Amino acid sequence: MEHLSIIEIKDLSFSYTGSARKSLNRVNINVRKGEFVVVTGPSGCGKTTLCRCLNGLVPNFYAGDLEGEALVCGLDIRKQSTGALSQHVGFVFQNPENQLFSLTVERDVAFGPENLGLSRKEIRRRVEWALKVTGIEALRDRAPYELSGGQQQRAAIASVLAMQPEIIVLDEPTSFLDPKSSKEILQVISNLNKELGITVFLVEHRLDLATRHSNRIIILDKGAVALDGPPEDVYNEEAHLIGIGLPKVTLLFHLLRHDGIETEKIPVTVEQGAEELRRILRK
Ligand SMILES: Nc1ncnc2c1ncn2[C@@H]1O[C@H](COP(=O)(O)OP(=O)(O)O)[C@@H](O)[C@H]1O
Ligand SMILES: [Mg+2]
């Protein structure tokens, strides 16, 4: 049966074994196939825990008390092994070093498909494709540990893509990268979404870079969804955005608003900010 939502999270609460606090508290999120969702929020608000639910690490690997429901590609995370889920959900970690362990990039990318028991021809095809769409064909024989952070993160994404997932979940993939590499990685992710239709669930605090690729931002606070909507709406809710790394241009227009300079819509990209300034200056 075709599911309207590729991710269906209903009243999901979770506390890790031994912890009195709920790391997730009645979370409700539906994601449609092909969406690009950015999730952000202060440190400790539950972003990583939410990602772990999507690939079944919670509750299969991290034990605890899980209430509510989470269906990913129609599969109940409680009833599926992480292995079964990994064919649908690719997971990219904050630190690519945790994801790369082979002697060459090519071996790392081939690892997933080899474990699926696919034919050699199909493995080849997937490896070539994954190296190509992440732009690292030239790095195939290099050792992952001698690559730059940005190259490593591309290799990590390629190794996940070789599994041909429907969803790719990325937990702060730019944390260890400089601004230029961060921008490039987000562009790679955006292309996967736009050109291949892969659903993207991206946890990111660099909203200045991420916002232009997404039309949906979810703000988590203390394990609960505080805001969920288009950036233009979410970034308007100043009172709920304390501690969030908003785009500088949005902050600028929040300040101007305090001076009585109103905009119809709060700018979320520098281009929109420039447009808004031209309009104000023309008046
Ligand atoms: N493995 C774990 N065991 C116990 N508590 C954890 C574990 N991982 C995270 N937590 C707790 O869950 C809460 C949410 O953490 P996390 O999901 O890592 O937040 P974020 O990724 O937004 O920083 C925090 O209070 C954190 O201390
Ligand atoms: Mg985290």
Short mmCIF file of C-alpha atoms and ligand atoms in Angstrom, two decimals:
data_model
loop_
_atom_site.label_atom_id
_atom_site.label_comp_id
_atom_site.label_asym_id
_atom_site.label_seq_id
_atom_site.Cartn_x
_atom_site.Cartn_y
_atom_site.Cartn_z
CA MET A 1 0.00 0.00 0.00
CA GLU A 2 1.24 3.48 -0.83
CA HIS A 3 1.70 5.60 2.29
CA LEU A 4 0.99 9.29 2.04
CA SER A 5 3.68 10.01 4.59
CA ILE A 6 7.10 8.44 4.38
CA ILE A 7 7.70 9.31 8.04
CA GLU A 8 4.77 9.18 10.47
CA ILE A 9 5.58 10.02 14.06
CA LYS A 10 2.63 10.05 16.42
CA ASP A 11 2.81 11.12 20.08
CA LEU A 12 6.30 9.69 20.30
CA SER A 13 7.97 9.89 23.71
CA PHE A 14 11.24 8.30 24.73
CA SER A 15 13.41 8.22 27.83
CA TYR A 16 16.74 6.41 27.88
CA THR A 17 17.04 3.61 30.44
CA GLY A 18 18.18 5.06 33.73
CA SER A 19 17.19 8.61 32.82
CA ALA A 20 14.29 10.26 34.60
CA ARG A 21 13.83 12.84 31.81
CA LYS A 22 11.98 12.33 28.57
CA SER A 23 14.39 12.96 25.70
CA LEU A 24 11.41 13.08 23.35
CA ASN A 25 8.07 14.30 24.61
CA ARG A 26 4.94 13.66 22.52
CA VAL A 27 6.49 14.39 19.15
CA ASN A 28 4.19 14.52 16.13
CA ILE A 29 5.80 14.83 12.70
CA ASN A 30 4.62 13.71 9.27
CA VAL A 31 6.99 13.91 6.34
CA ARG A 32 5.83 13.42 2.76
CA LYS A 33 7.91 11.59 0.21
CA GLY A 34 10.38 13.96 -1.44
CA GLU A 35 10.35 16.62 1.28
CA PHE A 36 13.50 18.34 2.53
CA VAL A 37 13.04 18.92 6.25
CA VAL A 38 15.49 20.85 8.41
CA VAL A 39 15.39 20.12 12.14
CA THR A 40 17.08 22.40 14.61
CA GLY A 41 17.00 23.39 18.28
CA PRO A 42 19.24 23.99 21.27
CA SER A 43 21.79 21.42 22.39
CA GLY A 44 20.16 18.53 24.25
CA CYS A 45 16.67 19.15 22.83
CA GLY A 46 16.44 15.63 21.36
CA LYS A 47 17.57 16.02 17.73
CA THR A 48 19.97 13.08 17.77
CA THR A 49 17.47 10.93 19.67
CA LEU A 50 14.85 11.68 17.02
CA CYS A 51 17.30 10.65 14.27
CA ARG A 52 18.02 7.43 16.17
CA CYS A 53 14.29 6.63 16.11
CA LEU A 54 14.17 6.98 12.33
CA ASN A 55 16.79 4.27 11.80
CA GLY A 56 15.64 2.09 14.70
CA LEU A 57 18.77 2.61 16.85
CA VAL A 58 16.12 3.71 19.33
CA PRO A 59 14.77 1.37 20.69
CA ASN A 60 16.80 -1.51 19.20
CA PHE A 61 20.26 -0.37 20.24
CA TYR A 62 19.57 2.38 22.77
CA ALA A 63 17.13 0.86 25.23
CA GLY A 64 14.54 2.87 27.07
CA ASP A 65 10.89 3.59 27.50
CA LEU A 66 9.20 4.28 24.15
CA GLU A 67 5.61 5.44 23.89
CA GLY A 68 3.60 6.40 20.83
CA GLU A 69 4.32 5.36 17.28
CA ALA A 70 6.89 5.85 14.55
CA LEU A 71 6.46 4.46 11.05
CA VAL A 72 9.25 4.90 8.52
CA CYS A 73 8.40 3.86 4.96
CA GLY A 74 5.43 2.15 6.55
CA LEU A 75 7.66 0.11 8.88
CA ASP A 76 7.17 0.24 12.65
CA ILE A 77 10.55 1.06 14.24
CA ARG A 78 9.77 -1.22 17.18
CA LYS A 79 9.22 -4.26 15.00
CA GLN A 80 12.07 -3.82 12.52
CA SER A 81 15.74 -4.57 12.96
CA THR A 82 18.16 -1.72 12.25
CA GLY A 83 19.42 -3.85 9.35
CA ALA A 84 15.98 -3.95 7.74
CA LEU A 85 15.49 -0.22 8.26
CA SER A 86 18.93 0.59 6.83
CA GLN A 87 17.72 -0.43 3.39
CA HIS A 88 15.16 2.37 3.53
CA VAL A 89 16.85 4.97 5.71
CA GLY A 90 20.43 6.11 5.20
CA PHE A 91 22.06 7.65 8.25
CA VAL A 92 24.91 10.17 8.03
CA PHE A 93 26.62 10.96 11.33
CA GLN A 94 28.04 14.20 12.62
CA ASN A 95 31.58 12.88 12.42
CA PRO A 96 32.35 11.03 9.16
CA GLU A 97 35.26 9.27 10.84
CA ASN A 98 32.69 7.15 12.69
CA GLN A 99 31.31 5.94 9.40
CA LEU A 100 34.44 5.15 7.37
CA PHE A 101 36.61 2.19 8.27
CA SER A 102 37.96 0.65 5.05
CA LEU A 103 41.33 1.18 3.41
CA THR A 104 39.87 2.94 0.39
CA VAL A 105 36.84 5.11 -0.29
CA GLU A 106 35.63 2.62 -2.90
CA ARG A 107 35.69 -0.26 -0.39
CA ASP A 108 33.70 1.80 2.08
CA VAL A 109 31.06 2.62 -0.52
CA ALA A 110 30.85 -1.04 -1.59
CA PHE A 111 30.51 -2.33 1.98
CA GLY A 112 26.73 -1.82 2.32
CA PRO A 113 25.69 -3.37 -1.02
CA GLU A 114 28.10 -6.29 -0.49
CA ASN A 115 26.33 -7.05 2.76
CA LEU A 116 23.00 -7.10 0.96
CA GLY A 117 24.30 -10.05 -1.06
CA LEU A 118 23.78 -8.29 -4.41
CA SER A 119 25.42 -9.44 -7.66
CA ARG A 120 28.89 -8.09 -8.44
CA LYS A 121 27.46 -6.20 -11.39
CA GLU A 122 24.81 -4.50 -9.28
CA ILE A 123 27.39 -3.66 -6.58
CA ARG A 124 29.63 -2.06 -9.25
CA ARG A 125 26.73 -0.11 -10.67
CA ARG A 126 25.72 1.27 -7.27
CA VAL A 127 29.28 2.14 -6.26
CA GLU A 128 29.92 4.03 -9.53
CA TRP A 129 26.64 5.86 -9.20
CA ALA A 130 27.20 6.84 -5.55
CA LEU A 131 30.75 8.07 -6.23
CA LYS A 132 29.50 10.08 -9.18
CA VAL A 133 26.55 11.84 -7.55
CA THR A 134 28.69 12.85 -4.58
CA GLY A 135 31.51 14.04 -6.86
CA ILE A 136 34.27 11.82 -5.48
CA GLU A 137 35.08 9.49 -8.39
CA ALA A 138 38.66 10.75 -8.35
CA LEU A 139 39.04 9.84 -4.67
CA ARG A 140 38.03 6.19 -4.99
CA ASP A 141 41.49 4.74 -4.26
CA ARG A 142 42.35 7.14 -1.47
CA ALA A 143 42.34 6.16 2.19
CA PRO A 144 39.44 7.87 3.99
CA TYR A 145 41.65 9.00 6.87
CA GLU A 146 43.85 11.09 4.56
CA LEU A 147 40.92 13.04 3.11
CA SER A 148 39.67 16.46 4.19
CA GLY A 149 36.57 16.64 6.39
CA GLY A 150 34.41 17.67 3.44
CA GLN A 151 35.70 14.81 1.29
CA GLN A 152 35.13 12.38 4.15
CA GLN A 153 31.57 13.56 4.55
CA ARG A 154 30.98 13.06 0.80
CA ALA A 155 32.38 9.52 1.16
CA ALA A 156 30.06 8.89 4.11
CA ILE A 157 27.09 10.10 2.07
CA ALA A 158 28.19 7.93 -0.89
CA SER A 159 28.42 4.85 1.35
CA VAL A 160 24.87 5.46 2.54
CA LEU A 161 23.58 6.18 -0.98
CA ALA A 162 24.92 2.88 -2.28
CA MET A 163 22.15 1.26 -0.23
CA GLN A 164 19.67 3.24 -2.38
CA PRO A 165 17.68 4.54 0.58
CA GLU A 166 14.37 6.34 0.18
CA ILE A 167 15.20 8.64 3.09
CA ILE A 168 18.50 10.11 4.14
CA VAL A 169 18.83 11.30 7.73
CA LEU A 170 21.80 13.55 8.48
CA ASP A 171 22.70 14.51 12.03
CA GLU A 172 24.62 17.80 11.89
CA PRO A 173 26.77 16.69 8.95
CA THR A 174 28.59 20.02 8.72
CA SER A 175 29.70 20.28 12.37
CA PHE A 176 33.31 19.46 11.62
CA LEU A 177 33.50 21.33 8.31
CA ASP A 178 34.64 24.81 7.36
CA PRO A 179 32.02 27.15 5.82
CA LYS A 180 33.00 26.40 2.22
CA SER A 181 32.84 22.60 2.63
CA SER A 182 29.60 22.97 4.58
CA LYS A 183 28.06 24.88 1.73
CA GLU A 184 29.20 22.25 -0.77
CA ILE A 185 27.90 19.33 1.31
CA LEU A 186 24.49 20.99 1.67
CA GLN A 187 24.46 21.48 -2.12
CA VAL A 188 25.20 17.76 -2.62
CA ILE A 189 22.33 16.90 -0.26
CA SER A 190 20.01 19.33 -2.03
CA ASN A 191 20.83 17.74 -5.40
CA LEU A 192 19.99 14.28 -4.04
CA ASN A 193 16.64 15.66 -3.00
CA LYS A 194 15.86 17.66 -6.15
CA GLU A 195 17.28 15.37 -8.80
CA LEU A 196 16.73 11.94 -7.27
CA GLY A 197 13.66 12.66 -5.12
CA ILE A 198 15.28 11.29 -1.97
CA THR A 199 13.51 12.49 1.17
CA VAL A 200 15.91 14.47 3.35
CA PHE A 201 15.72 14.79 7.14
CA LEU A 202 18.55 17.14 8.03
CA VAL A 203 19.53 18.19 11.54
CA GLU A 204 21.49 21.38 11.12
CA HIS A 205 22.32 24.44 13.18
CA ARG A 206 23.82 26.39 10.26
CA LEU A 207 20.48 27.76 9.22
CA ASP A 208 22.10 30.49 7.12
CA LEU A 209 23.25 27.71 4.78
CA ALA A 210 20.44 25.20 5.15
CA THR A 211 17.40 27.44 4.83
CA ARG A 212 17.72 28.10 1.11
CA HIS A 213 17.40 24.37 0.36
CA SER A 214 14.32 23.67 2.43
CA ASN A 215 10.78 24.90 2.71
CA ARG A 216 10.14 23.28 6.07
CA ILE A 217 11.87 23.95 9.37
CA ILE A 218 11.12 22.07 12.58
CA ILE A 219 12.29 23.58 15.87
CA LEU A 220 12.62 21.16 18.77
CA ASP A 221 12.67 22.35 22.34
CA LYS A 222 13.02 20.08 25.40
CA GLY A 223 12.10 17.02 23.38
CA ALA A 224 8.95 18.53 21.86
CA VAL A 225 8.15 20.18 18.53
CA ALA A 226 8.00 23.93 19.24
CA LEU A 227 7.52 25.13 15.64
CA ASP A 228 7.01 23.38 12.30
CA GLY A 229 6.42 25.17 9.03
CA PRO A 230 7.93 27.18 6.16
CA PRO A 231 10.98 29.23 7.25
CA GLU A 232 9.14 32.50 6.55
CA ASP A 233 6.54 31.54 9.18
CA VAL A 234 8.81 29.80 11.69
CA TYR A 235 11.39 32.63 11.72
CA ASN A 236 8.61 35.09 12.43
CA GLU A 237 7.98 33.60 15.88
CA GLU A 238 10.73 35.55 17.64
CA ALA A 239 9.71 34.52 21.16
CA HIS A 240 10.24 30.83 20.38
CA LEU A 241 13.60 31.24 18.67
CA ILE A 242 15.89 32.02 21.57
CA GLY A 243 19.11 30.06 21.24
CA ILE A 244 18.46 29.11 17.61
CA GLY A 245 21.18 29.89 15.06
CA LEU A 246 18.95 31.92 12.77
CA PRO A 247 20.29 33.29 9.49
CA LYS A 248 22.00 36.64 10.10
CA VAL A 249 19.72 38.36 7.62
CA THR A 250 16.67 37.19 9.60
CA LEU A 251 18.18 38.50 12.85
CA LEU A 252 18.88 41.82 11.16
CA PHE A 253 15.25 42.19 10.18
CA HIS A 254 14.10 41.19 13.68
CA LEU A 255 16.22 44.10 15.00
CA LEU A 256 14.81 46.47 12.39
CA ARG A 257 11.32 45.39 13.34
CA HIS A 258 12.03 46.47 16.92
CA ASP A 259 12.81 49.91 15.46
CA GLY A 260 9.40 49.90 13.81
CA ILE A 261 10.61 48.95 10.33
CA GLU A 262 8.09 46.33 9.32
CA THR A 263 8.41 43.84 6.51
CA GLU A 264 5.55 41.88 5.03
CA LYS A 265 7.51 38.66 5.26
CA ILE A 266 10.62 38.10 7.33
CA PRO A 267 13.57 37.57 4.94
CA VAL A 268 15.22 34.17 5.30
CA THR A 269 17.89 34.44 2.60
CA VAL A 270 20.25 37.32 1.78
CA GLU A 271 18.55 37.69 -1.61
CA GLN A 272 15.18 38.22 0.08
CA GLY A 273 16.85 40.62 2.52
CA ALA A 274 18.31 42.65 -0.34
CA GLU A 275 14.94 42.75 -2.06
CA GLU A 276 13.27 43.94 1.15
CA LEU A 277 15.93 46.67 1.68
CA ARG A 278 15.47 47.94 -1.89
CA ARG A 279 11.73 48.19 -1.25
CA ILE A 280 12.26 50.05 2.04
CA LEU A 281 14.80 52.46 0.47
CA ARG A 282 12.50 53.22 -2.46
CA LYS A 283 9.70 54.35 -0.13
N1 LIG B 1 22.73 7.37 25.16
C1 LIG B 1 22.09 8.18 26.02
N2 LIG B 1 21.79 7.78 27.28
C2 LIG B 1 21.14 8.59 28.15
N3 LIG B 1 20.71 9.83 27.85
C3 LIG B 1 20.98 10.29 26.61
C4 LIG B 1 21.67 9.50 25.63
N4 LIG B 1 21.80 10.22 24.50
C5 LIG B 1 21.21 11.40 24.76
N5 LIG B 1 20.70 11.45 26.01
C6 LIG B 1 19.96 12.57 26.64
O1 LIG B 1 18.82 12.84 25.87
C7 LIG B 1 18.58 14.25 25.76
C8 LIG B 1 18.56 14.63 24.27
O2 LIG B 1 19.87 14.41 23.74
P1 LIG B 1 20.18 14.46 22.19
O3 LIG B 1 19.13 13.69 21.47
O4 LIG B 1 21.57 14.03 22.03
O5 LIG B 1 19.99 16.02 21.89
P2 LIG B 1 20.62 16.93 20.74
O6 LIG B 1 21.07 16.04 19.62
O7 LIG B 1 19.50 17.85 20.36
O8 LIG B 1 21.75 17.70 21.35
C9 LIG B 1 19.69 14.93 26.53
O9 LIG B 1 19.19 15.22 27.81
C10 LIG B 1 20.77 13.87 26.61
O10 LIG B 1 21.53 14.00 27.78
MG MG B 2 22.87 15.84 18.60
#
